[in-house]
PDB file of C-alpha atoms in Angstrom:
ATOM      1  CA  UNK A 200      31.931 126.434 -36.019  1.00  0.00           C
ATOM      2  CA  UNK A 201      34.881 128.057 -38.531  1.00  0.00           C
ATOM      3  CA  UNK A 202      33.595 131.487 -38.281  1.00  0.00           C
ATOM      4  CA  UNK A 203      35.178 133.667 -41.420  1.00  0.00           C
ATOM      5  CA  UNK A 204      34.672 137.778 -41.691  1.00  0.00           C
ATOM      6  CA  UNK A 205      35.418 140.241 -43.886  1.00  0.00           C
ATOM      7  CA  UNK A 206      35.915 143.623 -43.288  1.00  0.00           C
ATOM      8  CA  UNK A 207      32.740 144.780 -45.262  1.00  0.00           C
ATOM      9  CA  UNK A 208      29.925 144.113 -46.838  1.00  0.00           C
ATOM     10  CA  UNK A 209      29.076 146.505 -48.850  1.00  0.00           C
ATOM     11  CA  UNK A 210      32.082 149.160 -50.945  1.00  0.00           C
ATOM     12  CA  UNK A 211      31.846 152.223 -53.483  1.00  0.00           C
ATOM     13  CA  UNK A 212      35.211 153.340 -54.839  1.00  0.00           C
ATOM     14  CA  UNK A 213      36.202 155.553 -57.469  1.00  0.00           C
ATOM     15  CA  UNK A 214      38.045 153.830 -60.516  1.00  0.00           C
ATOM     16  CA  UNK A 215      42.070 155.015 -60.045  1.00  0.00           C
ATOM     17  CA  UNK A 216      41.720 154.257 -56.083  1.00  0.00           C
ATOM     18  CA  UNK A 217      43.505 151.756 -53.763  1.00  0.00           C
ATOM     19  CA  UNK A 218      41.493 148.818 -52.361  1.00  0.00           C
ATOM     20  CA  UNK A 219      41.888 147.259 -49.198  1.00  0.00           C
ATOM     21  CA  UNK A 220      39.626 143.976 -48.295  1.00  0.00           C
ATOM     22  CA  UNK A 221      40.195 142.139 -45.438  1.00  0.00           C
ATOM     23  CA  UNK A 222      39.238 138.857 -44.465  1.00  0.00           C
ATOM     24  CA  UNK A 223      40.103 136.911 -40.844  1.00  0.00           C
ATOM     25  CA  UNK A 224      39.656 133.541 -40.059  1.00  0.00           C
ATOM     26  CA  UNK A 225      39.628 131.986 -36.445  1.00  0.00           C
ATOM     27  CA  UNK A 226      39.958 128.094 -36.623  1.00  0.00           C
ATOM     28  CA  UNK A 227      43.828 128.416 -36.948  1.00  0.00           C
ATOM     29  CA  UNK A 228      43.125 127.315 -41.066  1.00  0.00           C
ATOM     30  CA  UNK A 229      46.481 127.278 -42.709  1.00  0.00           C
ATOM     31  CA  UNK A 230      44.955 128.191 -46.288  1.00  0.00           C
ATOM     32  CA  UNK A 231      43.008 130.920 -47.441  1.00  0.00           C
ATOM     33  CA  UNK A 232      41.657 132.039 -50.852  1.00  0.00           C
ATOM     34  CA  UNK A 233      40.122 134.990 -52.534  1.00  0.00           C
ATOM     35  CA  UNK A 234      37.712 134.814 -55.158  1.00  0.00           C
ATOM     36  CA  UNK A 235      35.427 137.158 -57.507  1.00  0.00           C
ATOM     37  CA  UNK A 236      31.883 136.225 -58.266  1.00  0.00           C
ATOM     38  CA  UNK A 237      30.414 137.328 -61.640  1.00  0.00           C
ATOM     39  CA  UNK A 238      26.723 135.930 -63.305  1.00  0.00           C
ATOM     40  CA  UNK A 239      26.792 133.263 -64.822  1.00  0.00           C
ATOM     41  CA  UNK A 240      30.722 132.609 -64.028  1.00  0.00           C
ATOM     42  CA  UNK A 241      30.931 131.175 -60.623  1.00  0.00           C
ATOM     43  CA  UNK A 242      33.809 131.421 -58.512  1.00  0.00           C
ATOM     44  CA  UNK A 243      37.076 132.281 -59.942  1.00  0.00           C
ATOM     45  CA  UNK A 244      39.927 131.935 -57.793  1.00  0.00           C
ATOM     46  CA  UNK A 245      42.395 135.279 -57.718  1.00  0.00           C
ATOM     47  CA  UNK A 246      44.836 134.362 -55.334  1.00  0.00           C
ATOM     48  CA  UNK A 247      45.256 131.257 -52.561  1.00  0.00           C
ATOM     49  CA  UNK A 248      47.741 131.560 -49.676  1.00  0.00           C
ATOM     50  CA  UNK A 249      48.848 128.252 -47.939  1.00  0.00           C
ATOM     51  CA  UNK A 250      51.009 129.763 -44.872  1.00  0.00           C
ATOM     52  CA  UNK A 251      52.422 133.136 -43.860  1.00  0.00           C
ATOM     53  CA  UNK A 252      53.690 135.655 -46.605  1.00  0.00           C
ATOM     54  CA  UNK A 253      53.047 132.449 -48.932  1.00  0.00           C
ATOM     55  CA  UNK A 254      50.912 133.100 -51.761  1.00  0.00           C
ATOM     56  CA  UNK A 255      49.976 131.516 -54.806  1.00  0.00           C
ATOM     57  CA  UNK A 256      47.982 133.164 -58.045  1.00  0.00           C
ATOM     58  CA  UNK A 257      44.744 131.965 -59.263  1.00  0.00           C
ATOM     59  CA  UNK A 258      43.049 131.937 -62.159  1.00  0.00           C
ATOM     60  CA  UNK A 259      42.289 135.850 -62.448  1.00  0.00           C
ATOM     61  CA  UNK A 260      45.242 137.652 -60.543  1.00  0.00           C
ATOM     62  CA  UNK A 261      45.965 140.420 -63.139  1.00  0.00           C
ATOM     63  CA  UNK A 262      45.254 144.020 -61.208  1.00  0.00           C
ATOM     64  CA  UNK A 263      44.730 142.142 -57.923  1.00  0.00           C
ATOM     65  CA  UNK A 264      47.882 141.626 -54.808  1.00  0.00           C
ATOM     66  CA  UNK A 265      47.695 140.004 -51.788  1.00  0.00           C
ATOM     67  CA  UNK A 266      49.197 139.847 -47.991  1.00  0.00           C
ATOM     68  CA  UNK A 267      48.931 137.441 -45.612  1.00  0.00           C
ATOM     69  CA  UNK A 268      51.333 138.484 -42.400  1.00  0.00           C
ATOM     70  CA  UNK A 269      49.252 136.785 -40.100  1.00  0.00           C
ATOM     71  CA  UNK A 270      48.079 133.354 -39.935  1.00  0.00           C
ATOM     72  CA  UNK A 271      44.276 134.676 -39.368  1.00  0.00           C
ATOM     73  CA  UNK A 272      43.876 137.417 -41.944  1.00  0.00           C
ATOM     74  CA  UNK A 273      43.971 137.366 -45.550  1.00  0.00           C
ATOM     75  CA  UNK A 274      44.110 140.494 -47.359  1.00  0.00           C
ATOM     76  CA  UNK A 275      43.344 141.656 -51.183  1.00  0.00           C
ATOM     77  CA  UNK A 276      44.385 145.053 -52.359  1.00  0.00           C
ATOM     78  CA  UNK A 277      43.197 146.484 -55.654  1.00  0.00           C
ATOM     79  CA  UNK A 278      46.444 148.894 -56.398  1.00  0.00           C
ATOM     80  CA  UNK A 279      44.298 151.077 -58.756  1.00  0.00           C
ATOM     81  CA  UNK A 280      40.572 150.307 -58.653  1.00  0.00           C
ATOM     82  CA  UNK A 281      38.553 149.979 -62.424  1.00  0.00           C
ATOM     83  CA  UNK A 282      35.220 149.325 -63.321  1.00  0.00           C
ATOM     84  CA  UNK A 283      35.740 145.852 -64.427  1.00  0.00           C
ATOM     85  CA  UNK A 284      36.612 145.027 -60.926  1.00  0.00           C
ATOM     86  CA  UNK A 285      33.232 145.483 -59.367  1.00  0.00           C
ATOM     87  CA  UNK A 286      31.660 142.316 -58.220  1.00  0.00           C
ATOM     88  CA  UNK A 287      30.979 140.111 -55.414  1.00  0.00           C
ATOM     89  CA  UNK A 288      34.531 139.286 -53.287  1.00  0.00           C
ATOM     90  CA  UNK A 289      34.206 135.898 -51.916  1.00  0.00           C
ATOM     91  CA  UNK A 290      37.244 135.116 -48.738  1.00  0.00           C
ATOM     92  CA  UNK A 291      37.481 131.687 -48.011  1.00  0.00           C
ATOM     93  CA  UNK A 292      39.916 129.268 -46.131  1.00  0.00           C
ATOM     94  CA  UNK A 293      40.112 125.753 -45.513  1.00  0.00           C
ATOM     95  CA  UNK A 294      42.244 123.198 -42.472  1.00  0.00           C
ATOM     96  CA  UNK A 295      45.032 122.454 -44.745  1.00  0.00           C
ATOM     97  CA  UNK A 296      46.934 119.190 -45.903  1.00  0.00           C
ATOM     98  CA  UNK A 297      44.203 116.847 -48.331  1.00  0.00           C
ATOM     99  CA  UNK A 298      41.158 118.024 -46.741  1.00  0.00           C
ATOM    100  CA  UNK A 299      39.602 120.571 -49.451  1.00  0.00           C
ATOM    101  CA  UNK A 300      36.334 121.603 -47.639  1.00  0.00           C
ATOM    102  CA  UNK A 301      36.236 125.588 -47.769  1.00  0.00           C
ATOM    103  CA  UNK A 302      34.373 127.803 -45.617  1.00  0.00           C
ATOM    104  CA  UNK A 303      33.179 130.944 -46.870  1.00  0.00           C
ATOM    105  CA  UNK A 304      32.722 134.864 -46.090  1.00  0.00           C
ATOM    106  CA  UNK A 305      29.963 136.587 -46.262  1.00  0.00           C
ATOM    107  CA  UNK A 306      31.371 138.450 -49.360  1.00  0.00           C
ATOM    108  CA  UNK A 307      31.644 141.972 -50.194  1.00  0.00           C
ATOM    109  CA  UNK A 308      30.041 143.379 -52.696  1.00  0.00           C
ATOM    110  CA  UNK A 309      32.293 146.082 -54.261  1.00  0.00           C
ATOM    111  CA  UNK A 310      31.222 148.946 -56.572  1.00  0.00           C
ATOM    112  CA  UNK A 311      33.306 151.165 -58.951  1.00  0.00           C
ATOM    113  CA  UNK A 312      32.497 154.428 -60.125  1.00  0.00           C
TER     114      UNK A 312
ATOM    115  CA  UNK B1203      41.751 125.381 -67.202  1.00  0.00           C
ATOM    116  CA  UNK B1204      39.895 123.105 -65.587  1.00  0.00           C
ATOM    117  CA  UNK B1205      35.986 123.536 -66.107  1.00  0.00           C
ATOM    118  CA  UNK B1206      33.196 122.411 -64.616  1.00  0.00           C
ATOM    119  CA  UNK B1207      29.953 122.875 -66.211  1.00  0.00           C
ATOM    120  CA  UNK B1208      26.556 122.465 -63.992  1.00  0.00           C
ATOM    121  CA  UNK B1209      22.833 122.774 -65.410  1.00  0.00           C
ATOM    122  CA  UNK B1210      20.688 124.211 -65.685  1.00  0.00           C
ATOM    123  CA  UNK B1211      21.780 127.219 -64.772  1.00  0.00           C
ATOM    124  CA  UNK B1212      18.748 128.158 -63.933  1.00  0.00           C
ATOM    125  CA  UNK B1213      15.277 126.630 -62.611  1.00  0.00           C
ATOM    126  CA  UNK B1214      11.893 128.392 -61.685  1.00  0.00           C
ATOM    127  CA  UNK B1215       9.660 125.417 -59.834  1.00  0.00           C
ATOM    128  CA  UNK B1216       7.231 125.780 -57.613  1.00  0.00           C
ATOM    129  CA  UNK B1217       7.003 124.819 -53.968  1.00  0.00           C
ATOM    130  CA  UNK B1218       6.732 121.070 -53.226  1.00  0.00           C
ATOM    131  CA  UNK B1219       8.153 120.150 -56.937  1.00  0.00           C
ATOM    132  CA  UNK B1220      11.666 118.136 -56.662  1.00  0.00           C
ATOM    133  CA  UNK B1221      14.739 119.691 -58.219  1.00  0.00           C
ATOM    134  CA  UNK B1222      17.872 117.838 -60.004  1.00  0.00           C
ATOM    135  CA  UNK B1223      21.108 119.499 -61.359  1.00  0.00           C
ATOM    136  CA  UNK B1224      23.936 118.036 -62.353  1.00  0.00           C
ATOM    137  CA  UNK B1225      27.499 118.779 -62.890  1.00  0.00           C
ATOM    138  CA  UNK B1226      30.470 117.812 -65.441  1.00  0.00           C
ATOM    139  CA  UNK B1227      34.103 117.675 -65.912  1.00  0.00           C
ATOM    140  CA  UNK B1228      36.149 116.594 -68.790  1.00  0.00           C
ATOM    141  CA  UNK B1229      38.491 115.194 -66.250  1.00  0.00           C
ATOM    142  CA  UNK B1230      38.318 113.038 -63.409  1.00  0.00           C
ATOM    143  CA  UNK B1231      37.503 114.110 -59.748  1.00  0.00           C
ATOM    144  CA  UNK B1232      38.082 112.300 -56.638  1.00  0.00           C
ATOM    145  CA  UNK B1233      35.819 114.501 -54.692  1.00  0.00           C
ATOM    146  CA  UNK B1234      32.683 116.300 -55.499  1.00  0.00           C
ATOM    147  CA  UNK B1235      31.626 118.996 -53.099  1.00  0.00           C
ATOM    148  CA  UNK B1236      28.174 120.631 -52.995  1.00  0.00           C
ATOM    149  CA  UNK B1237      27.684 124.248 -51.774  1.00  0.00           C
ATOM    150  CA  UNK B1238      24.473 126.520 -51.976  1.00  0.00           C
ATOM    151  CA  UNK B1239      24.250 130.404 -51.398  1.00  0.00           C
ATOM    152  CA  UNK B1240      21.592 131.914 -50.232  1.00  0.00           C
ATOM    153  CA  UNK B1241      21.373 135.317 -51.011  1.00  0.00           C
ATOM    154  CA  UNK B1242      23.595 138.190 -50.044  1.00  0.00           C
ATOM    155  CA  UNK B1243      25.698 135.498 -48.099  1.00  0.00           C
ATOM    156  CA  UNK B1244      28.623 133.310 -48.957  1.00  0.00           C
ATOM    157  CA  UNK B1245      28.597 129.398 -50.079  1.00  0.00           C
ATOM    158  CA  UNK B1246      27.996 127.156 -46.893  1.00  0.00           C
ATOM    159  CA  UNK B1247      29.204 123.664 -47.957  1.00  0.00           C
ATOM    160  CA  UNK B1248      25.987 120.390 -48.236  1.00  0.00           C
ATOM    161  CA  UNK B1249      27.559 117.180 -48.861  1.00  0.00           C
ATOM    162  CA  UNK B1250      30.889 115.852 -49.624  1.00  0.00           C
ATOM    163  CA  UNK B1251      31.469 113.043 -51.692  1.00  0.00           C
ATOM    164  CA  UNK B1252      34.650 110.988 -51.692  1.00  0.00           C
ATOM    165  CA  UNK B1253      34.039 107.607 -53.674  1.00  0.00           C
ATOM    166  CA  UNK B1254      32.599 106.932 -57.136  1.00  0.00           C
ATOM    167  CA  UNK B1255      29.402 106.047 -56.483  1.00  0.00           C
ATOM    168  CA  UNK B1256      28.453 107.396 -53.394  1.00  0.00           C
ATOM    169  CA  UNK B1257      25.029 108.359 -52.573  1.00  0.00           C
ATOM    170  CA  UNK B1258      25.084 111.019 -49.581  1.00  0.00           C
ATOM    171  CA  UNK B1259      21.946 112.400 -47.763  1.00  0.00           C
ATOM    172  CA  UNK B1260      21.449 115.460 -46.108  1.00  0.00           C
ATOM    173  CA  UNK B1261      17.818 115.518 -44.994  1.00  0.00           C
ATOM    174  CA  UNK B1262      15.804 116.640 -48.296  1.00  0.00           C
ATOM    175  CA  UNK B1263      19.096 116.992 -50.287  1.00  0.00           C
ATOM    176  CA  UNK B1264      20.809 113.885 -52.136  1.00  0.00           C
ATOM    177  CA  UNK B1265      23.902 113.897 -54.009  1.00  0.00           C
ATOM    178  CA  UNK B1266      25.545 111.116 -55.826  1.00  0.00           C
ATOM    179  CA  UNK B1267      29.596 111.285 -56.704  1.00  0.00           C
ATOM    180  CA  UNK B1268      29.228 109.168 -60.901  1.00  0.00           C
ATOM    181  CA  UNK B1269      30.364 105.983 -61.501  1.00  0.00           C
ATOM    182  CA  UNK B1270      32.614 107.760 -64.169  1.00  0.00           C
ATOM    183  CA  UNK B1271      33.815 110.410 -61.992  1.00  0.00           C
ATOM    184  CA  UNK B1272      33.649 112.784 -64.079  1.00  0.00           C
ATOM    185  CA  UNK B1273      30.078 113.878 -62.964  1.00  0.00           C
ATOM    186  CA  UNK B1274      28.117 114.568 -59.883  1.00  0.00           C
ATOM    187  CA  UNK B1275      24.089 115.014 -59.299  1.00  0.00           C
ATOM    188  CA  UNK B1276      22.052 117.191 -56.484  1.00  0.00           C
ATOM    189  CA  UNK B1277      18.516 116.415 -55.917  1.00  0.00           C
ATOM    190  CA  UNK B1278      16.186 118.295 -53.350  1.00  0.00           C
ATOM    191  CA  UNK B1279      12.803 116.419 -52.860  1.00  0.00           C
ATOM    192  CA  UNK B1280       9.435 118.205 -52.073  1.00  0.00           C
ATOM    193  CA  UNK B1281      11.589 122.233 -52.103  1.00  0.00           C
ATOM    194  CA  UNK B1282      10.156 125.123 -49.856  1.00  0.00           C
ATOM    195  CA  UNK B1283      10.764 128.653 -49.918  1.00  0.00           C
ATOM    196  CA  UNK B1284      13.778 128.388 -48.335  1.00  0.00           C
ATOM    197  CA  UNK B1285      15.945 126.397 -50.913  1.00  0.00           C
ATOM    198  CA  UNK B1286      16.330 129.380 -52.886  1.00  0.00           C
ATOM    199  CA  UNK B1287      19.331 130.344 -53.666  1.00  0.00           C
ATOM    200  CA  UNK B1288      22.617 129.437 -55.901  1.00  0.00           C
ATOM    201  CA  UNK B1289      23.949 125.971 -55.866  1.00  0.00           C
ATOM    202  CA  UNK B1290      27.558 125.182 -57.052  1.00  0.00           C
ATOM    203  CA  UNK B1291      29.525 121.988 -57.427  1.00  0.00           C
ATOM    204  CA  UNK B1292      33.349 122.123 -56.755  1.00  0.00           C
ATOM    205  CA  UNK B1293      36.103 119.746 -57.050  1.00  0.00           C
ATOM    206  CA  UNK B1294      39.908 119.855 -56.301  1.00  0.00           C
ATOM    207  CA  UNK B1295      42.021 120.869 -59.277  1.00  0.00           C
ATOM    208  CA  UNK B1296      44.258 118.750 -60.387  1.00  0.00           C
ATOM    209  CA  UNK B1297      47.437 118.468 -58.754  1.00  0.00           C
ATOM    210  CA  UNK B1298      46.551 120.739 -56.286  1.00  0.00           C
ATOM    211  CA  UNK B1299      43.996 119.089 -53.880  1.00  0.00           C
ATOM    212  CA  UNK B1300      43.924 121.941 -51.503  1.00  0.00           C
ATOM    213  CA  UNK B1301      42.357 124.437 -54.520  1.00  0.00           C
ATOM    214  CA  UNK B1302      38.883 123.930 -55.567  1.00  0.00           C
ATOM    215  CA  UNK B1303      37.410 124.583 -59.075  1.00  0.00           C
ATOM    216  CA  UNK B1304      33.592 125.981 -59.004  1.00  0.00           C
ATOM    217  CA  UNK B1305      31.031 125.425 -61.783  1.00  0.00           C
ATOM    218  CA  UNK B1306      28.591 128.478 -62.732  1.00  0.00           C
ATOM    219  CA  UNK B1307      25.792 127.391 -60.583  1.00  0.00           C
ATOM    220  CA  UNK B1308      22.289 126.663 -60.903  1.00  0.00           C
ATOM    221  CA  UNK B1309      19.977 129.714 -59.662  1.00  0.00           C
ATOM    222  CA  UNK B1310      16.582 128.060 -57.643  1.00  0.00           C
ATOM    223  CA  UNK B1311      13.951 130.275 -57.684  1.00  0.00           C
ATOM    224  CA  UNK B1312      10.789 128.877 -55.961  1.00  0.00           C
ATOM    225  CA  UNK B1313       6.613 130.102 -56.471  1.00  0.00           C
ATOM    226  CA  UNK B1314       5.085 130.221 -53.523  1.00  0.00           C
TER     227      UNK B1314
END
């Protein structure tokens, strides 16, 4: 079974900090996604990464980076935390090539204060 | 952007009632995928469906990818407690098969 973690469930941070979420996969996927989950507006991708230190935008990047250095772990980083940021972060990743099925994170439910 | 739009987007039933949502794009898919949440956990994927037309089972849930392709349907027959949750339909976005584009989701709540 693809197994996919992330580093924790459950965050409070104070709007102006630095965010670090981590995500690891371990069925050697080569792409990997973040997204944010908001009522009533699904998914929305913020970044994708489909190798090493490759990384694409999504459809909400603004106030969001990313790092991937290792094939297994996906990182998002929130350079300066705001309210508008807390929601549900959703890692995923999927095999690669044509085959689109994702597998999902637990997700980590982030507050700001 | 791409949109999908699923409804309802929500449904209160209660146990043993069936359940259909449904789920449209303004452009064509070739795949329709089928995910539900429970709660305070991620998406876990249902049924895949690669062909227009295809009817897929997955022991009380059936999906069916639209003749036009630009739509996709979920049905769960005879729901218990345990279908609750959020259900969203994904597709590839265009010209770039390995990203997927969500709709809102439909919210199951079930009376006991």
């Amino acid at each position: 079974d693809v197994k996919v973690t992330q580093s924790s469930r459950y965050l409070v941070k104070r709007t102006g900090e630095k965010v670090f979420l981590e995500c690891v996969q371990d069925m050697d996927h080569e792409n990997m996604f973040w997204y944010r989950q908001d009522p009533g507006l699904g998914l929305r991708l913020i970044y994708f990464s489909y190798d090493v230190k490759m990384k694409e935008k999504g459809d909400i990047p603004e106030g969001y980076s990313v790092s991937r250095e290792k094939k297994e772990r996906f990182s998002l980083i929130l350079e300066s935390a705001s309210t508008n940021q807390t929601s549900m972060y959703l890692c995923a990743s999927s095999l690669g090539g044509f085959v689109e099925t994702q597998y999902f994170g637990p997700g980590t439910r982030l507050l700001v204060l | 952007g791409q949109q999908l739009n699923q409804s309802p987007q929500s449904m209160f039933i209660q146990e043993g009632e069936d359940v259909s949502m449904n789920c449209t794009s303004s452009s064509i898919f070739n795949t329709w995928l089928w995910y539900k949440q429970d709660p305070g956990e991620g998406p876990v994927l249902l049924i895949a469906l690669y062909k227009a037309g295809e009817l897929t089972s997955n022991g009380r849930l059936t999906a069916q990818f639209g003749i036009t392709r630009k739509d996709s349907f979920l049905n769960i027959s005879a729901s218990i407690p345990s279908d609750v949750g959020i259900y969203f339909c994904a597709g590839p976005y265009v010209g770039g098969a390995q990203k997927l584009v969500f709709g809102q989701g439909t919210r199951l709540t079930i009376n006991p």
